[in-house]
Coordinates of C-alpha atoms and ligand atoms in Angstrom, one line a residue:
X223 CA -25.7 39.5 56.6
X224 CA -28.2 37.2 54.7
X225 CA -28.4 33.6 55.8
X226 CA -28.0 31.3 52.8
X227 CA -31.3 29.7 51.8
X228 CA -31.6 26.1 52.9
X229 CA -31.9 23.4 50.2
X230 CA -35.5 22.5 49.5
X231 CA -36.8 19.0 49.9
X232 CA -40.2 17.3 49.7
X233 CA -41.7 14.8 52.1
X234 CA -44.3 13.0 50.0
X235 CA -46.2 11.3 52.8
X236 CA -47.2 12.2 56.4
X237 CA -44.3 11.4 58.7
X238 CA -43.7 11.7 62.4
X239 CA -43.4 15.3 63.7
X240 CA -39.9 14.7 65.2
X241 CA -38.7 13.5 61.8
X242 CA -40.0 16.6 60.1
X243 CA -38.5 18.8 62.8
X244 CA -35.0 17.2 62.2
X245 CA -35.3 17.7 58.5
X246 CA -36.3 21.3 59.0
X247 CA -33.0 21.9 60.9
X248 CA -31.3 21.3 57.6
X249 CA -33.8 22.0 54.8
X250 CA -36.6 24.0 53.6
X251 CA -39.3 21.3 53.8
X252 CA -42.5 21.0 52.0
X253 CA -44.5 18.0 53.3
X254 CA -47.7 16.1 52.7
X255 CA -49.5 16.4 56.0
X256 CA -52.3 14.1 55.0
X257 CA -52.3 10.3 54.2
X258 CA -53.5 11.0 50.7
X259 CA -51.2 10.0 47.8
X260 CA -50.4 12.8 45.4
X261 CA -51.0 12.1 41.7
X262 CA -47.9 11.7 39.6
X263 CA -48.6 15.2 38.1
X264 CA -48.9 16.8 41.5
X265 CA -45.8 15.0 42.7
X266 CA -43.8 16.3 39.7
X267 CA -45.2 19.8 40.3
X268 CA -44.3 19.7 44.0
X269 CA -40.8 18.4 43.3
X270 CA -39.9 21.4 41.2
X271 CA -36.8 23.0 42.8
X272 CA -36.4 20.2 45.3
X273 CA -33.1 18.5 45.7
X274 CA -34.3 15.6 47.9
X275 CA -37.5 13.7 48.6
X276 CA -38.7 11.2 51.1
X277 CA -41.1 8.7 49.5
X278 CA -43.0 5.5 50.2
X279 CA -43.9 2.6 48.0
X280 CA -46.8 4.6 46.6
X281 CA -44.7 7.2 44.8
X282 CA -43.4 6.0 41.5
X283 CA -40.0 7.5 40.6
X284 CA -39.3 6.7 36.9
X285 CA -37.6 8.3 33.9
X286 CA -40.4 10.7 33.1
X287 CA -40.6 12.1 36.6
X288 CA -36.8 12.4 36.7
X289 CA -36.7 14.2 33.3
X290 CA -39.2 16.7 34.7
X291 CA -37.3 17.2 38.0
X292 CA -33.7 18.0 36.9
X293 CA -32.5 19.3 40.2
X294 CA -33.5 16.2 42.2
X295 CA -30.4 14.6 43.8
X296 CA -31.7 12.0 46.3
X297 CA -34.9 10.0 46.9
X298 CA -35.2 8.2 50.2
X299 CA -37.8 5.5 50.3
X300 CA -39.4 4.9 53.8
X301 CA -39.5 1.1 53.0
X302 CA -37.0 -1.7 52.5
X303 CA -38.7 -2.6 49.2
X304 CA -38.1 -0.2 46.3
X305 CA -40.0 -1.6 43.3
X306 CA -41.5 1.9 43.0
X307 CA -38.0 3.2 41.9
X308 CA -36.6 2.7 38.5
X309 CA -33.1 2.2 39.8
X310 CA -31.2 2.2 36.4
X311 CA -33.0 5.5 35.5
X312 CA -32.1 7.0 38.8
X313 CA -28.5 6.0 38.4
X314 CA -28.4 7.3 34.9
X315 CA -29.5 10.6 36.1
X316 CA -27.1 10.6 39.0
X317 CA -29.9 10.6 41.6
X318 CA -29.1 8.7 44.8
X319 CA -31.8 6.2 46.0
X320 CA -31.9 4.8 49.5
X321 CA -34.2 2.4 51.4
X322 CA -34.6 1.3 55.0
X323 CA -33.2 -2.2 55.5
X324 CA -32.4 -3.8 58.9
X325 CA -34.5 -1.6 61.1
X326 CA -37.6 -3.5 60.1
X327 CA -36.3 -7.0 59.8
X328 CA -37.4 -8.6 63.1
X329 CA -40.7 -6.7 63.3
X330 CA -41.6 -7.9 59.8
X331 CA -40.5 -11.4 60.5
X332 CA -42.7 -11.3 63.7
X333 CA -45.7 -10.4 61.5
X334 CA -44.9 -13.1 59.0
X335 CA -45.2 -15.5 61.9
X336 CA -48.4 -13.9 63.2
X337 CA -49.9 -14.5 59.7
X338 CA -48.7 -18.1 59.7
X339 CA -50.4 -18.7 63.1
X340 CA -53.5 -16.7 62.3
X341 CA -54.0 -18.5 59.0
X342 CA -53.2 -22.0 60.1
X343 CA -55.3 -21.7 63.3
X344 CA -58.2 -19.8 61.6
X345 CA -58.0 -16.9 64.1
X346 CA -59.7 -14.3 61.9
X347 CA -62.4 -16.7 60.6
X348 CA -63.3 -17.9 64.1
X349 CA -63.3 -14.3 65.4
X350 CA -65.7 -13.2 62.7
X351 CA -68.0 -16.1 63.6
X352 CA -68.0 -15.2 67.3
X353 CA -68.6 -11.5 66.6
X354 CA -71.5 -12.4 64.3
X355 CA -73.2 -14.1 67.2
X356 CA -73.0 -17.5 65.6
X357 CA -71.2 -19.2 68.5
X358 CA -74.0 -21.2 70.3
X359 CA -72.1 -24.3 71.4
X360 CA -68.6 -25.7 71.5
X361 CA -67.7 -28.6 69.3
X362 CA -64.7 -30.9 69.2
X363 CA -63.8 -30.1 65.6
X364 CA -64.9 -26.4 65.7
X365 CA -62.5 -24.3 63.6
X366 CA -60.0 -27.2 63.7
X367 CA -57.0 -25.8 61.8
X368 CA -53.5 -27.0 60.9
X369 CA -50.6 -27.6 63.2
X370 CA -47.8 -25.2 63.1
X371 CA -45.2 -26.7 65.4
X372 CA -43.1 -29.5 64.0
X373 CA -44.5 -29.0 60.5
X374 CA -42.5 -28.0 57.4
X375 CA -42.1 -24.2 56.9
X376 CA -41.2 -23.2 53.4
X377 CA -39.7 -19.8 52.6
X378 CA -39.5 -18.2 49.1
X379 CA -36.8 -15.5 49.3
X380 CA -34.2 -15.8 51.9
X381 CA -33.0 -12.3 52.6
X382 CA -32.9 -10.7 56.0
X383 CA -36.6 -11.0 56.7
X384 CA -36.8 -14.6 55.3
X385 CA -34.0 -15.5 57.6
X386 CA -35.9 -14.0 60.5
X387 CA -39.0 -16.0 59.7
X388 CA -36.8 -19.2 59.4
X389 CA -35.2 -18.6 62.8
X390 CA -38.6 -18.3 64.4
X391 CA -39.8 -21.5 62.7
X392 CA -36.8 -23.6 63.4
X393 CA -35.9 -22.4 66.9
X394 CA -39.3 -21.3 68.3
X395 CA -41.6 -23.8 66.7
X396 CA -39.4 -26.9 66.1
X397 CA -40.2 -26.7 62.4
X398 CA -38.3 -28.3 59.5
X399 CA -37.4 -25.2 57.5
X400 CA -36.8 -25.4 53.7
X401 CA -36.1 -22.4 51.4
X402 CA -35.7 -21.4 47.9
X403 CA -33.8 -18.3 46.9
X404 CA -32.0 -16.9 43.8
X405 CA -28.7 -17.7 45.5
X406 CA -28.0 -20.3 48.2
X407 CA -27.0 -19.0 51.6
X408 CA -23.6 -19.9 53.0
X409 CA -23.4 -23.0 55.3
X410 CA -23.0 -20.9 58.5
X411 CA -26.1 -18.8 57.7
X412 CA -28.1 -21.9 56.8
X413 CA -27.1 -23.5 60.1
X414 CA -28.1 -20.4 62.1
X415 CA -31.5 -20.3 60.4
X416 CA -31.9 -24.1 60.7
X417 CA -32.8 -24.0 57.0
X418 CA -32.2 -26.3 54.0
X419 CA -32.0 -25.2 50.4
X420 CA -34.4 -26.9 48.0
X421 CA -35.7 -26.3 44.4
X422 CA -38.8 -24.2 44.0
X423 CA -40.7 -27.4 42.9
X424 CA -39.6 -29.1 46.2
X425 CA -40.5 -26.1 48.2
X426 CA -44.0 -26.0 46.7
X427 CA -44.6 -29.7 47.1
X428 CA -43.2 -30.1 50.7
X429 CA -44.2 -26.9 52.6
X430 CA -47.0 -27.1 55.1
X431 CA -46.8 -23.3 55.4
X432 CA -45.2 -21.3 52.6
X433 CA -44.1 -17.7 53.4
X434 CA -43.2 -15.4 50.5
X435 CA -40.5 -12.8 51.3
X436 CA -39.1 -12.3 47.8
X437 CA -38.6 -8.8 46.4
X438 CA -41.0 -7.8 43.7
X439 CA -39.5 -7.5 40.2
X440 CA -40.4 -8.6 36.6
X441 CA -38.8 -11.9 37.5
X442 CA -41.0 -12.5 40.6
X443 CA -44.3 -11.2 39.1
X444 CA -46.9 -14.0 39.6
X445 CA -44.2 -16.3 41.0
X446 CA -47.2 -18.0 42.7
X447 CA -49.9 -18.5 40.1
X448 CA -52.3 -21.3 39.2
X449 CA -49.6 -23.7 38.2
X450 CA -47.6 -23.2 41.5
X451 CA -50.8 -23.4 43.7
X452 CA -51.6 -26.7 42.0
X453 CA -48.2 -28.0 43.2
X454 CA -48.9 -27.2 46.8
X455 CA -50.4 -29.6 49.4
X456 CA -54.2 -29.3 49.7
X457 CA -53.6 -28.8 53.5
X458 CA -51.0 -26.1 52.9
X459 CA -51.2 -22.4 53.9
X460 CA -49.7 -19.5 52.0
X461 CA -48.5 -16.2 53.5
X462 CA -47.4 -13.2 51.5
X463 CA -45.6 -10.4 53.4
X464 CA -43.5 -9.3 50.4
X465 CA -45.4 -7.4 47.7
X466 CA -48.6 -7.6 45.8
X467 CA -48.0 -9.0 42.3
X468 CA -45.9 -11.8 43.5
X469 CA -49.1 -13.8 43.9
X470 CA -51.7 -13.9 41.1
X471 CA -54.5 -12.9 43.4
X472 CA -57.3 -14.1 41.0
X473 CA -55.7 -17.5 40.8
X474 CA -55.3 -17.6 44.6
X475 CA -58.9 -16.7 45.2
X476 CA -59.9 -19.6 43.0
X477 CA -57.5 -22.0 44.7
X478 CA -58.9 -21.0 48.1
X479 CA -62.5 -21.3 46.9
X480 CA -61.8 -24.8 45.5
X481 CA -59.8 -25.7 48.6
X482 CA -56.9 -26.5 46.4
X483 CA -54.9 -25.1 49.3
X484 CA -56.3 -24.8 52.9
X485 CA -55.9 -21.1 53.6
X486 CA -53.8 -17.9 53.0
X487 CA -52.7 -14.9 54.9
X488 CA -52.0 -11.8 52.9
X489 CA -50.6 -8.5 53.9
X490 CA -50.0 -7.2 50.4
X491 CA -52.1 -7.2 47.2
X492 CA -51.9 -6.5 43.5
X493 CA -53.1 -2.9 43.0
X494 CA -53.4 -2.3 46.8
X495 CA -55.2 -0.6 48.5
X496 CA -57.7 -2.3 46.2
X497 CA -58.2 -6.0 47.0
X498 CA -59.3 -8.6 44.5
X499 CA -63.1 -8.8 45.1
X500 CA -63.0 -12.6 45.2
X501 CA -60.5 -12.6 48.1
X502 CA -63.0 -10.6 50.1
X503 CA -65.6 -13.3 49.7
X504 CA -63.6 -16.4 50.7
X505 CA -63.5 -17.3 54.4
X506 CA -60.2 -19.1 54.5
X507 CA -58.0 -16.0 54.0
X508 CA -56.6 -13.6 56.6
X509 CA -56.3 -10.1 55.1
X510 CA -54.3 -7.2 56.6
X511 CA -53.6 -3.8 55.1
X512 CA -49.8 -3.9 54.5
X513 CA -48.8 -3.6 58.1
X514 CA -46.0 -6.2 58.5
X515 CA -43.5 -3.5 59.6
X516 CA -46.1 -1.5 61.5
X517 CA -45.0 -1.0 65.1
X518 CA -44.5 2.6 66.1
X519 CA -40.9 1.9 67.1
X520 CA -40.1 0.4 63.7
X521 CA -42.0 2.8 61.6
X522 CA -40.2 5.7 63.5
X523 CA -36.9 4.0 62.8
X524 CA -37.8 3.7 59.1
X525 CA -38.7 7.4 58.8
X526 CA -35.6 8.4 60.8
X527 CA -33.3 6.3 58.6
X528 CA -34.8 7.8 55.4
X529 CA -34.2 11.3 56.9
X530 CA -30.7 10.3 58.0
X531 CA -29.9 9.3 54.4
X532 CA -31.1 12.6 53.0
X533 CA -29.3 14.6 55.6
X534 CA -26.1 12.6 55.2
X535 CA -26.1 12.9 51.4
X536 CA -27.1 16.5 51.1
X537 CA -24.8 17.7 53.9
X538 CA -21.8 15.3 53.6
X539 CA -22.2 13.5 50.3
X540 CA -22.6 10.1 51.9
X541 CA -25.4 7.7 52.7
X542 CA -26.2 5.0 55.2
X543 CA -28.2 2.6 53.1
X544 CA -27.8 3.5 49.4
X545 CA -29.4 1.3 46.7
X546 CA -27.2 2.7 43.9
X547 CA -23.9 3.5 45.7
X548 CA -22.2 4.1 42.4
X549 CA -23.9 7.5 42.4
X550 CA -21.9 8.4 45.6
X551 CA -18.6 7.7 43.8
X552 CA -19.7 9.7 40.8
X553 CA -20.8 12.6 43.0
X554 CA -17.5 12.6 44.8
X555 CA -15.4 12.5 41.6
Ligands
LIG1383 C1 -41.3 -2.2 53.1 O1 -40.6 -1.6 53.9 O2 -41.0 -2.5 51.9 C2 -42.7 -2.4 53.6 O3 -43.4 -3.2 52.7 C3 -43.4 -1.1 53.7 O4 -43.6 -0.5 52.5

């Protein structure tokens, strides 16, 4: 007797061998075993005949790709952010989209705080100085940075990760925490985070350290540009662990050059992995290559959750973390 063919899926980026092995128990898997990103044409070509795909923020899933891949049923992003997905187009075509919330919250909030500390206390700048052999003597004001404890922490975007950053600031560093978000948190969550809701203008004017954790969308594009930077304290630091494009990188480089704000810590960039050339020339910025969720434990959990979503959907018609759950209802109907 012939064994029925397994459904075919695509894994668009290199993932952990154990994740691939689990997927292979259920599916005929084609996978990208390199860290190179496939062009859109190559992605479309490799998706032919595939009912599912694991993607990252580098693979754009929009109407054109969907029209060219009619048998696709599920795309699972190995990321909590999903601005690479055109969700209305996915939903219109009845394709389930999933992401990886929760499993990365605390790890990413840790990194947000690492950047606050590194930026305020000039960790990278002073390390470069030391490595360059420039440290000849100690001085009282050498690399004197900004205080972190007992200052005002501002958070733009108060989802799960923003709340994690807030808890660290309020409870670990005795900071006054203020936040701005599309919608205000309920009183119990505000109390647990030790956070107070303010307007965006108040946030910009009052924060000593401003952390951006807002999802990227047309509405948040350049949410921090020249006008917003001009409203911040000249002693303030800015940290972006959300997405490139939320900050106008050219305007930020200018503000850092002019010391309009003291310093910035950036994990994400407009057009990454390219980085605005001016940012590479200013000393008062800490730059990291989109690693806020990068611990092995968390990255494994993200890959596993994406795999779980594809397995659950294609074998049982359900999903753990759907972005467009209405597709589940329609599939069951
Ligand atoms: C996320 O999960 O969205 C991270 O930014 C990794 O892409």
